XYZ file of C-alpha atoms in Angstrom:
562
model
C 22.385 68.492 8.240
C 19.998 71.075 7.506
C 17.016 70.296 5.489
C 14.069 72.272 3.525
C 10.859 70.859 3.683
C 7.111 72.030 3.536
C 5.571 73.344 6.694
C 2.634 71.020 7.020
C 5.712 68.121 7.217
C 6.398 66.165 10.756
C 9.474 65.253 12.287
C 8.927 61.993 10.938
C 8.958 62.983 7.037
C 12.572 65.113 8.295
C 14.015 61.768 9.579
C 13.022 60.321 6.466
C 14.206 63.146 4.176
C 17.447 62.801 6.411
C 17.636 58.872 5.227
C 16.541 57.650 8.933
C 18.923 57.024 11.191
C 22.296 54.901 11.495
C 23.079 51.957 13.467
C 23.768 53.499 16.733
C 21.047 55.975 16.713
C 18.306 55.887 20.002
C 15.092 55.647 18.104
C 13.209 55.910 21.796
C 14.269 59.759 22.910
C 14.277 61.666 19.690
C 14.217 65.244 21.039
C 13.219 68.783 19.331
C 14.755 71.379 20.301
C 12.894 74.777 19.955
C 14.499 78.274 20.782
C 16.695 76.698 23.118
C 14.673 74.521 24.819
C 13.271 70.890 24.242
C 9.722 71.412 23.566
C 9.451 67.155 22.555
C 10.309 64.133 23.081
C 9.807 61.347 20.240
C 9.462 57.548 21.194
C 9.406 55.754 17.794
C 8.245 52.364 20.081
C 5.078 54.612 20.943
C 3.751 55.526 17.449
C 4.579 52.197 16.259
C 2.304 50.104 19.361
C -0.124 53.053 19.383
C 0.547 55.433 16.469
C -1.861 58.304 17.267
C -1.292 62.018 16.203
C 0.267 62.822 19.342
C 3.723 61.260 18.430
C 3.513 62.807 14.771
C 4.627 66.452 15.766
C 4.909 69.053 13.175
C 7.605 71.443 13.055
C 8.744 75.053 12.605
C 11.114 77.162 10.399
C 14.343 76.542 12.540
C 12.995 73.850 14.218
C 16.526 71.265 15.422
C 15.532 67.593 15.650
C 18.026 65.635 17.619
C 19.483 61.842 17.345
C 21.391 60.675 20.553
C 23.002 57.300 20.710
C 21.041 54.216 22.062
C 21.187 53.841 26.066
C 20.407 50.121 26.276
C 19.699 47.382 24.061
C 18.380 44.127 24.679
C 18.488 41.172 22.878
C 15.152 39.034 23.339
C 15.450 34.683 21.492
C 13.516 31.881 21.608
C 9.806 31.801 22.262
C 8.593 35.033 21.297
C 6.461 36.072 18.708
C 9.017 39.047 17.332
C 12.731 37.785 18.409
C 14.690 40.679 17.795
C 17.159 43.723 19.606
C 15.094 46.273 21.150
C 15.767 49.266 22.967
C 14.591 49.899 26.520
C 14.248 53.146 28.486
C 15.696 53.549 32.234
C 12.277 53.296 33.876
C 11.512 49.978 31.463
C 12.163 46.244 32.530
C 12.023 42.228 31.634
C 8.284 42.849 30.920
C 8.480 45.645 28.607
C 10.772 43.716 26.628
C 8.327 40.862 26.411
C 5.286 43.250 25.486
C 7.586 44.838 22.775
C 8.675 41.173 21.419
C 4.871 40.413 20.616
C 4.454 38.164 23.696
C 5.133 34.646 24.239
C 4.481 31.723 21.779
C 2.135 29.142 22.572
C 4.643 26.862 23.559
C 7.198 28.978 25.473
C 8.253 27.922 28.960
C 7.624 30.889 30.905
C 8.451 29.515 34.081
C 11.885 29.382 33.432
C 13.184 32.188 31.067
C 17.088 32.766 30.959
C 18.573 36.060 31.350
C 22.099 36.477 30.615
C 24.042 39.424 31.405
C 27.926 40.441 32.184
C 28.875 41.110 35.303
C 32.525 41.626 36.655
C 33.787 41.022 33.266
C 32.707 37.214 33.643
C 28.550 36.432 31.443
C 26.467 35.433 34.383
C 23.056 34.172 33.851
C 19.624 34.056 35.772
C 16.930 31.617 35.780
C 13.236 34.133 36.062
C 9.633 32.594 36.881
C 8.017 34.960 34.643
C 4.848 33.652 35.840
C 5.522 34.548 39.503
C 7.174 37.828 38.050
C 3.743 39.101 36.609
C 1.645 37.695 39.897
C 4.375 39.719 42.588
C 4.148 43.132 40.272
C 8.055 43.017 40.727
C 10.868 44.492 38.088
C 13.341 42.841 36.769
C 16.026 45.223 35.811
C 17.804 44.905 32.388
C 21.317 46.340 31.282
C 22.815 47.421 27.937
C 23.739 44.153 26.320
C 21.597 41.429 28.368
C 20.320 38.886 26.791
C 16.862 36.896 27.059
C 16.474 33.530 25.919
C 12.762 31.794 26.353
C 12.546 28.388 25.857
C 10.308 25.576 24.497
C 7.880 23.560 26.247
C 8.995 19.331 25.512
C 6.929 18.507 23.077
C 6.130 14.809 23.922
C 2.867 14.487 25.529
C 2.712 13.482 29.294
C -0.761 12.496 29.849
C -1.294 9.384 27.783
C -0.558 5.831 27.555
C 0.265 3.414 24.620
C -1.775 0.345 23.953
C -0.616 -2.027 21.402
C -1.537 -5.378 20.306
C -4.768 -7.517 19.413
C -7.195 -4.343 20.530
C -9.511 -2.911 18.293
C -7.915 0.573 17.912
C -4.466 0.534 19.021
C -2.852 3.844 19.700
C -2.183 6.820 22.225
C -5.061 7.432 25.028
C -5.106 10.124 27.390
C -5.223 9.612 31.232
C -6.037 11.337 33.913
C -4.975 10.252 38.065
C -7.762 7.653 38.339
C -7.715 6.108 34.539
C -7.751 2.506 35.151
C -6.860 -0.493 32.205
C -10.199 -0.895 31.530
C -11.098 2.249 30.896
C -8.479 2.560 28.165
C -9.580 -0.691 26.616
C -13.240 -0.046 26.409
C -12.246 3.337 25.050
C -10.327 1.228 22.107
C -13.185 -0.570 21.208
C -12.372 -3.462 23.128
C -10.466 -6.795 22.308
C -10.192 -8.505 19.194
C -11.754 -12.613 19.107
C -7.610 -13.369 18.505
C -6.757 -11.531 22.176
C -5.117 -14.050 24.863
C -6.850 -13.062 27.640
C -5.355 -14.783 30.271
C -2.263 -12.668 30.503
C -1.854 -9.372 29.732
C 1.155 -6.835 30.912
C 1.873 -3.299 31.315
C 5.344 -2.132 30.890
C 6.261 0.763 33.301
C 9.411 3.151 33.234
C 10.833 4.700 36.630
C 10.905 8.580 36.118
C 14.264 8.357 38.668
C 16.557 5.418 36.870
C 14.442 4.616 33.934
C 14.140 1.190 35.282
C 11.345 -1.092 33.560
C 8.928 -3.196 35.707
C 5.922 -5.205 34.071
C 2.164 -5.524 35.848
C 0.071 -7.958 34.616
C -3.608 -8.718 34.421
C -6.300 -10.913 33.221
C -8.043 -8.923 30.326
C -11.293 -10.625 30.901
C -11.342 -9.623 34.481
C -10.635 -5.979 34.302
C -12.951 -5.658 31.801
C -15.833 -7.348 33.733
C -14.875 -6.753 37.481
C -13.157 -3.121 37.034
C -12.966 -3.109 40.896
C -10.165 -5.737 41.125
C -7.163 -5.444 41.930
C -5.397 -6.426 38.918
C -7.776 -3.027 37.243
C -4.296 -1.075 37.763
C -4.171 2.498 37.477
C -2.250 3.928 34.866
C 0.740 6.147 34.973
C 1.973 8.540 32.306
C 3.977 6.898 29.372
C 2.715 3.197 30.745
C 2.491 0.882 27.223
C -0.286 -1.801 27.406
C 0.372 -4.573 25.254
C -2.476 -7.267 24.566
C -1.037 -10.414 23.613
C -2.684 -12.313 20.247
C -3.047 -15.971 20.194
C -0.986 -16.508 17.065
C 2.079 -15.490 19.342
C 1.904 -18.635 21.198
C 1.463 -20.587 17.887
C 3.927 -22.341 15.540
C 3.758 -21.502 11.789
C 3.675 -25.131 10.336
C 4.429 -25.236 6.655
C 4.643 -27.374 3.946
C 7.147 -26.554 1.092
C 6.308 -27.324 -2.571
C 8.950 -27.487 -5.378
C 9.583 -28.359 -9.240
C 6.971 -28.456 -12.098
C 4.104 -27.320 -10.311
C 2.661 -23.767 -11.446
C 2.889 -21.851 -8.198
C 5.863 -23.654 -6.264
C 7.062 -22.328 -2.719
C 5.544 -22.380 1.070
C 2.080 -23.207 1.748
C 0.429 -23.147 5.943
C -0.569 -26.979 6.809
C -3.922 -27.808 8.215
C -5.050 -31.098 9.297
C -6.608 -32.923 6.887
C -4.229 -31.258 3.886
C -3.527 -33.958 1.362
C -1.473 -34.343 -1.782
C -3.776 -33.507 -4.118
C -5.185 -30.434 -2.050
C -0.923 -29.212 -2.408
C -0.898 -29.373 -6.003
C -4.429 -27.894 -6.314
C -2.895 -24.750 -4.197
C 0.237 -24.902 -6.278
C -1.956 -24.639 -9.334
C -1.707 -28.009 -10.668
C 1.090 -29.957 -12.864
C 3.080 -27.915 -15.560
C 3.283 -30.043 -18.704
C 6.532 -31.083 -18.010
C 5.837 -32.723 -15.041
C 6.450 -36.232 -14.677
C 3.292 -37.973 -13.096
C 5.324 -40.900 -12.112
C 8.125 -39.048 -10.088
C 5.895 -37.105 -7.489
C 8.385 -37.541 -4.037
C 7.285 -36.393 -0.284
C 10.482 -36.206 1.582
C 9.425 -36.392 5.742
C 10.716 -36.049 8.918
C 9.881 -39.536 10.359
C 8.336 -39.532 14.198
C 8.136 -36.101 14.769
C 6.248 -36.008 17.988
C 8.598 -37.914 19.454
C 11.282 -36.279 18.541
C 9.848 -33.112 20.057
C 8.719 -35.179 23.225
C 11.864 -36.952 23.769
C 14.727 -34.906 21.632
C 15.753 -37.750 20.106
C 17.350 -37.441 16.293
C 15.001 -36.678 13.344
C 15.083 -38.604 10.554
C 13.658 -38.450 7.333
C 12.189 -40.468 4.661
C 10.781 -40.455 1.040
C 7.842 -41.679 -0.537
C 7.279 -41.475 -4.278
C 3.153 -40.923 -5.202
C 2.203 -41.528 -8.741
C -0.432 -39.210 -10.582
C -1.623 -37.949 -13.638
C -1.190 -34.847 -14.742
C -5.315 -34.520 -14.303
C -4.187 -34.837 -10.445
C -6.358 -38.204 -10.684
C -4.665 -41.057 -8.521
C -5.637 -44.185 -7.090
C -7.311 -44.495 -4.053
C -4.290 -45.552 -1.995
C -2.744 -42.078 -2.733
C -5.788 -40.740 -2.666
C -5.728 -40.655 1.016
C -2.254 -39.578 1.362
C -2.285 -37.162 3.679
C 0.606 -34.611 4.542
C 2.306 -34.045 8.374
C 3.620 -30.875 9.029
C 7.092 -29.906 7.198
C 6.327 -32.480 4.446
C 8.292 -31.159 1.272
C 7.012 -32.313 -1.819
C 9.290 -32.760 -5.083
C 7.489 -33.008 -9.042
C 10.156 -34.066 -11.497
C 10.121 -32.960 -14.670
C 10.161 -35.176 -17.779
C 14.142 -35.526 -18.723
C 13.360 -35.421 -22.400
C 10.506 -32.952 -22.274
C 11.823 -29.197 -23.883
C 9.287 -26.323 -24.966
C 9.915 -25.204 -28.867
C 13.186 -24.249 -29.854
C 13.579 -22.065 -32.890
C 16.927 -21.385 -34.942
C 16.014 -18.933 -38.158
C 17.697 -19.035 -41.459
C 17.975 -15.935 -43.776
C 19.421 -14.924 -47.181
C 19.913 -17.020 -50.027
C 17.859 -20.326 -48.707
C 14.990 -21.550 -50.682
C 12.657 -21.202 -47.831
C 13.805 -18.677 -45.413
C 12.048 -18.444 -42.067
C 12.094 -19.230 -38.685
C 12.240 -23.666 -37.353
C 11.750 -25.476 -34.901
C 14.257 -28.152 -33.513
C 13.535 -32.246 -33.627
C 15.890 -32.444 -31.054
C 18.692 -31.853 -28.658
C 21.118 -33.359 -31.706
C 19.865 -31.596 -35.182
C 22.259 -30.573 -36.822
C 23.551 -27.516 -39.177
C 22.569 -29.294 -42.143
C 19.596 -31.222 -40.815
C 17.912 -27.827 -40.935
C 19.309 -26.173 -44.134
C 17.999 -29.480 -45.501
C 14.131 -29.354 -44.130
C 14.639 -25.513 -45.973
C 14.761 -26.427 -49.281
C 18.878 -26.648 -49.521
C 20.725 -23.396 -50.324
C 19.982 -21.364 -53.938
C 22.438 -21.206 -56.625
C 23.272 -17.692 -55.382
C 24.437 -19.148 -52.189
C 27.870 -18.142 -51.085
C 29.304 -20.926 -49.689
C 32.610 -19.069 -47.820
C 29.997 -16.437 -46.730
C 27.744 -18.320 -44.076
C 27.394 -16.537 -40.637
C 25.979 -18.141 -37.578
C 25.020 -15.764 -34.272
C 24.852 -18.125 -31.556
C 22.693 -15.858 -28.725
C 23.062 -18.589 -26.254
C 25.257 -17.406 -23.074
C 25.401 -14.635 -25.577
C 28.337 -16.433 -27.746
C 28.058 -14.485 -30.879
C 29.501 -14.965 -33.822
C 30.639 -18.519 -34.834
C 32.334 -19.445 -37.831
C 31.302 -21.659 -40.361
C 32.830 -23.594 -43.059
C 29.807 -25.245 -45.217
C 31.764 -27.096 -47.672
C 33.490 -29.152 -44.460
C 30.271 -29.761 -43.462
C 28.787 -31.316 -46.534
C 32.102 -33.313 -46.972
C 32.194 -34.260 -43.964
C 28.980 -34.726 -41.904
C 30.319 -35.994 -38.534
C 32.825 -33.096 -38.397
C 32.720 -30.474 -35.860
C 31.766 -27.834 -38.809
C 28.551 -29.213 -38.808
C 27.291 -27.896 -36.009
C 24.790 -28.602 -33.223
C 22.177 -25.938 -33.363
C 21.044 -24.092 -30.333
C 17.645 -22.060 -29.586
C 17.879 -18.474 -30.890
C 20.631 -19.612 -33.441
C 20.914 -17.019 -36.438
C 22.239 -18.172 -39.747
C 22.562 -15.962 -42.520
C 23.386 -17.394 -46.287
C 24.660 -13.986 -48.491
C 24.831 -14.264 -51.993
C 27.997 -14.875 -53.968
C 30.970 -12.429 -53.685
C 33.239 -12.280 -56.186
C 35.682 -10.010 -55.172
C 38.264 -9.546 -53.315
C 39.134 -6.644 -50.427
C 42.783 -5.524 -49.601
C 43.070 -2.095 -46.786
C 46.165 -1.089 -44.664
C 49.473 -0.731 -45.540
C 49.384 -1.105 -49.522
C 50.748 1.740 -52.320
C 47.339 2.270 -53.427
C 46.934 5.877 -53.644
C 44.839 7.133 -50.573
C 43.997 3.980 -48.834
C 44.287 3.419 -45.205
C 43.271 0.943 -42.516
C 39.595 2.965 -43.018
C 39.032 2.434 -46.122
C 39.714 -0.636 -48.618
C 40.277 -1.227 -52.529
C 37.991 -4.335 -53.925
C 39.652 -6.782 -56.753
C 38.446 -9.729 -58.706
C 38.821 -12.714 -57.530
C 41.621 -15.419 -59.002
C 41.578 -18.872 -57.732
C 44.236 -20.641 -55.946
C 46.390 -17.125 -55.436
C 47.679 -16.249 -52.219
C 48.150 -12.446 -50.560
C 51.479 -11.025 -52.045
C 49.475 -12.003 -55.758
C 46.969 -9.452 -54.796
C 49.056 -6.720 -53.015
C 51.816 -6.898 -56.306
C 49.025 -6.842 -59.453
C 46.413 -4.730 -57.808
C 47.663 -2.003 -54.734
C 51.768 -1.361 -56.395
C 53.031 -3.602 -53.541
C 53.949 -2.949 -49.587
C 54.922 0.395 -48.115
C 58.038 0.996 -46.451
C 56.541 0.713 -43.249
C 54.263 -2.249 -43.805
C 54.667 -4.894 -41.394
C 54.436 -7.584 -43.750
C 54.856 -11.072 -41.830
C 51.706 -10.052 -39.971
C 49.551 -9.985 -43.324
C 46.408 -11.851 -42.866
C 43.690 -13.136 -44.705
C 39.668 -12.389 -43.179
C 37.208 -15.360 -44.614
C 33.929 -14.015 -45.717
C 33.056 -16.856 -42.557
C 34.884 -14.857 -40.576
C 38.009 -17.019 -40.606
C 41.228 -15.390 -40.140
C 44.680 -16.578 -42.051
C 47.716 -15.811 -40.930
C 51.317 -15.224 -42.641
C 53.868 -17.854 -42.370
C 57.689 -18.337 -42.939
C 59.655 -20.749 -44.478
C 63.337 -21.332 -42.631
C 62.289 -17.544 -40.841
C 62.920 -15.936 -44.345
C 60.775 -16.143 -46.586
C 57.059 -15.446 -45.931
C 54.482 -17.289 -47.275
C 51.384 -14.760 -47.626
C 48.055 -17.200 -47.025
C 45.571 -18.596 -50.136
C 42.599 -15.717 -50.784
C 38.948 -17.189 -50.949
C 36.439 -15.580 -52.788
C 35.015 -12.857 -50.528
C 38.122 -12.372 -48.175
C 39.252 -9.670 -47.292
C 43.556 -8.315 -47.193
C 44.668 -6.829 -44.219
C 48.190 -5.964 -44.115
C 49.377 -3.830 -40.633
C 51.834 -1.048 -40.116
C 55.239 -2.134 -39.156
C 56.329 -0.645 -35.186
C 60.002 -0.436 -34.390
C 62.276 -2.175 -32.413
C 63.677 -0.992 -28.599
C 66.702 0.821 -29.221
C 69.011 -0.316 -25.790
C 71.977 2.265 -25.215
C 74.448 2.075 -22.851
C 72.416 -0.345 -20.396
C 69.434 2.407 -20.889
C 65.986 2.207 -22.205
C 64.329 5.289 -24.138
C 61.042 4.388 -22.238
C 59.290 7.539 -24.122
C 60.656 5.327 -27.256
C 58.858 2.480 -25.782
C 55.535 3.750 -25.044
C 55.298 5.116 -28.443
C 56.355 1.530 -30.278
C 53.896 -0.127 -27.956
C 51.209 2.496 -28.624
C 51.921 1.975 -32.389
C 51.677 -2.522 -31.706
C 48.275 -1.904 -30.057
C 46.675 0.274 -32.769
C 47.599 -2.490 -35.391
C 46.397 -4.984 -33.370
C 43.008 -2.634 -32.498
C 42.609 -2.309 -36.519
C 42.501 -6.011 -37.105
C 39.648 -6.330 -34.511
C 37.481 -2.925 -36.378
C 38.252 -4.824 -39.963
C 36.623 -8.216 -38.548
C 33.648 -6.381 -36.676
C 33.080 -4.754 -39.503
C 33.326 -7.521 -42.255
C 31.240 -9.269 -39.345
């Protein structure tokens, strides 16, 4: 278009007023066009590389500033320092396009760049020596649409060697044509006072198969004649491995197990005795039984190694005191490799084990267990007995052994019966809670009583020797409709559950109410309804929906009163 600007403005402030130029646009022969002729040429490449004031021409009223389309483009990848497209002129070549991409990397390979470009409707490509390029002063042609790909120089390092093993400073070395084995181990710091020397190897890959061979030496020799031989010299990627002397050794062991402090695997030695062992094992635990010390061994070792005959083993059984004092026959017990040594623990011996008793007990607090076989009331006894507050159907025991839980009680049993299997056998961690007298009575679910539910309950006193249906007809106006009554049950403020039963399967008989129980009465779920030979299953999923949530609301009543 045609554009107004100042006078003291360039042809570069026009292309800008014009927005630049589009996608297709030559930004290498911009031409102005003055009075009919073309009085300049623009190369944007030029002022860019060496922006001087001889690209930044100024204009005049008139003045036509023309855009042509691009000739050539070329697109330059890989190892340059600006990969991009860039434009080339008819007189330019491959090593204009290089100068304009910034040059090469440090790593590029420049003897082998790749230069692909169609020919005959087929992409051809050519390998260049870019190296050889620059020395000959030759072109290299390029056409619209070629593309130049320079590559990466491998990255592993060729000129070293690998030495591993008992050296001082294992590692990559370099290496030149006449580096020799000793000259890499002296440069390591030498060997370490574990090194084998006898026999050392170098492991060698063939550049054409990749075929391993091994060249050994005597590390003692190469080091102090470097003119022998053996004193091989190195190739790239050789690995020199220096053997240690543990390699060649067995790791003999003795095991130690049972009531020691630090049990497990200890290295023999000669000389290692019994009492050495249990001084590395940290000595006797408390429970250890002096008397039951056993050394199980494999019985003529060397000549079962010499010979491969069977091993056998036997046991011998030490006494000691837990001091690790023993008499002088043991004394000089010494172990042979693979001994294993066993410490038995005292059968009767058990650390302190506490049960703790809460509520309404004259002396509340934790205690510790006589035995293996004390009893509910052996302990409720050494407390001072229960208070007059004590409620008796109310007694909850948490067993947190195996993580039982809750365990019901029935006290009253217990007392009358002492022998019985209500009065229990206390455990470590055992938790028994006494609550105070409750005289009342809870009833929830399925009752008349004016906004209850199975959430929320109605509490009654408390009339000895009455059952259920007593409570639900003086105190809730009876069943509902859809009360399933033969399912009534009773909850024990033990956590005891009692369950309806029926005489002749008619007549229910509701179960007896203790103080502190609690009514639960469940909502009644309809039969199948069968129809010519077919099931309403949507019927039956509902009904069995309807079982599980009375069922469910049973459990969240007993976890609750729980």
């Amino acid at each position: 278009g045609t554009y107004s600007i100042p006078a003291i403005n360039s042809a570069f402030n026009a292309l800008v007023a014009a927005k630049g130029v589009d996608s297709l646009a030559s930004i290498r022969t911009i031409k102005i066009k003055r009075d009919g002729k073309i009085v300049k040429t623009i190369d944007l490449y030029n002022f860019l590389i060496h922006p001087t004031n001889n690209e930044d021409y100024f204009l005049r009223d008139n003045d036509y500033i023309i855009v042509s389309s691009y000739n050539q483009r070329i697109d330059v990848k890989g190892e340059v320092k600006r990969p991009m497209i860039y434009e080339l002129l008819e007189s330019e070549s491959l090593i204009d396009a290089i100068k304009f991409a910034g040059g090469f990397k440090a790593k590029a390979f420049t003897k082998s760049i790749k230069v692909k470009h169609y020919q005959n409707n087929k992409l051809m490509m050519v390998d260049v020596n870019y190296d050889e390029l620059l020395a000959s002063k030759a072109t290299l042609k390029l056409n619209d649409g070629d593309e130049i790909v320079v590559g990466a120089i491998e990255s592993e390092v060729i000129n070293k060697v690998n030495l591993i093993g008992a050296v001082r400073v294992s590692g990559d070395y370099e290496i030149d044509e006449k580096t020799t084995v000793s000259d890499v181990l002296k440069r390591a710091g030498g060997i370490l006072y574990s090194s084998y020397i006898p026999k050392a190897y170098i492991t060698r890959i063939s550049k054409v198969d990749l075929h391993k061979s091994y060249l050994k030496f005597n590390v003692d020799s190469v080091l102090n004649f470097p003119n022998i031989k053996s004193n091989h010299i190195l190739q790239p990627l050789d690995v020199i491995e220096v053997f240690s002397k543990h390699r060649f050794e067995d790791s003999i062991q003795i095991r130690i197990n049972g009531s020691v402090r630090k049990p497990g695997l200890y290295t023999f030695g000669s000389g290692f005795t019994l009492k050495d062992a249990l001084y590395f094992a940290g000595g006797l635990k408390p429970e250890a039984a002096g008397n039951r010390i056993e050394v199980a061994r494999i019985i003529n070792l060397s000549e079962t190694n010499k010979n491969g005959v069977p091993s056998k083993t036997e046991i011998k059984t030490i006494q000691i005191n837990t001091d690790l004092s023993i008499d002088e026959a043991s004394e000089k017990f010494e172990l042979q490799p693979y001994d294993e040594i066993f410490v038995r623990q005292i059968p009767e011996f058990e650390y302190l084990q506490d049960v703790y008793l809460t509520g309404e007990i004259k002396y509340p607090g934790a205690y510790s267990l006589l035995s293996k076989n004390e009893r509910l009331l052996d302990v409720v006894k050494r407390a001072g007995g229960m208070l007059p507050s004590a409620f008796h159907k109310g007694i909850t025991l948490i067993r947190r052994e195996k993580k039982l839980g809750f365990v019901v009680v029935d006290i009253d049993k217990a007392i009358r019966r002492p022998n019985s299997q209500f009065n229990y056998f206390l455990r470590k961690g055992d938790s028994i809670k006494f609550d105070k007298i409750n005289e009342l009575v809870s009833i929830t679910g399925m009752v008349q009583f004016n906004g209850l539910d199975s959430t929320t309950q109605v509490n009654v006193p408390y009339f000895a020797g009455k059952r259920a249906g007593f409570y639900i007809k003086n105190f809730v106006g009876g069943f509902k409709k859809d009360a399933l009554r033969r399912k009534t049950v009773v909850l024990d403020a033990s956590g005891r559950i009692r369950s309806t039963r029926k005489i002749l399967g008619i007549v229910n008989i509701y179960p007896k109410v203790n103080m502190g129980s609690k009514i639960i009465v469940p909502k009644k779920y309809d039969k199948i309804v069968v129809q010519n030979q077919s099931i309403d299953w949507n019927r039956v999923i509902e009904n069995a929906t309807l079982k599980i949530t009375a069922v469910l609301t049973i459990i969240v009543l007993a976890q609750r009163i729980k």
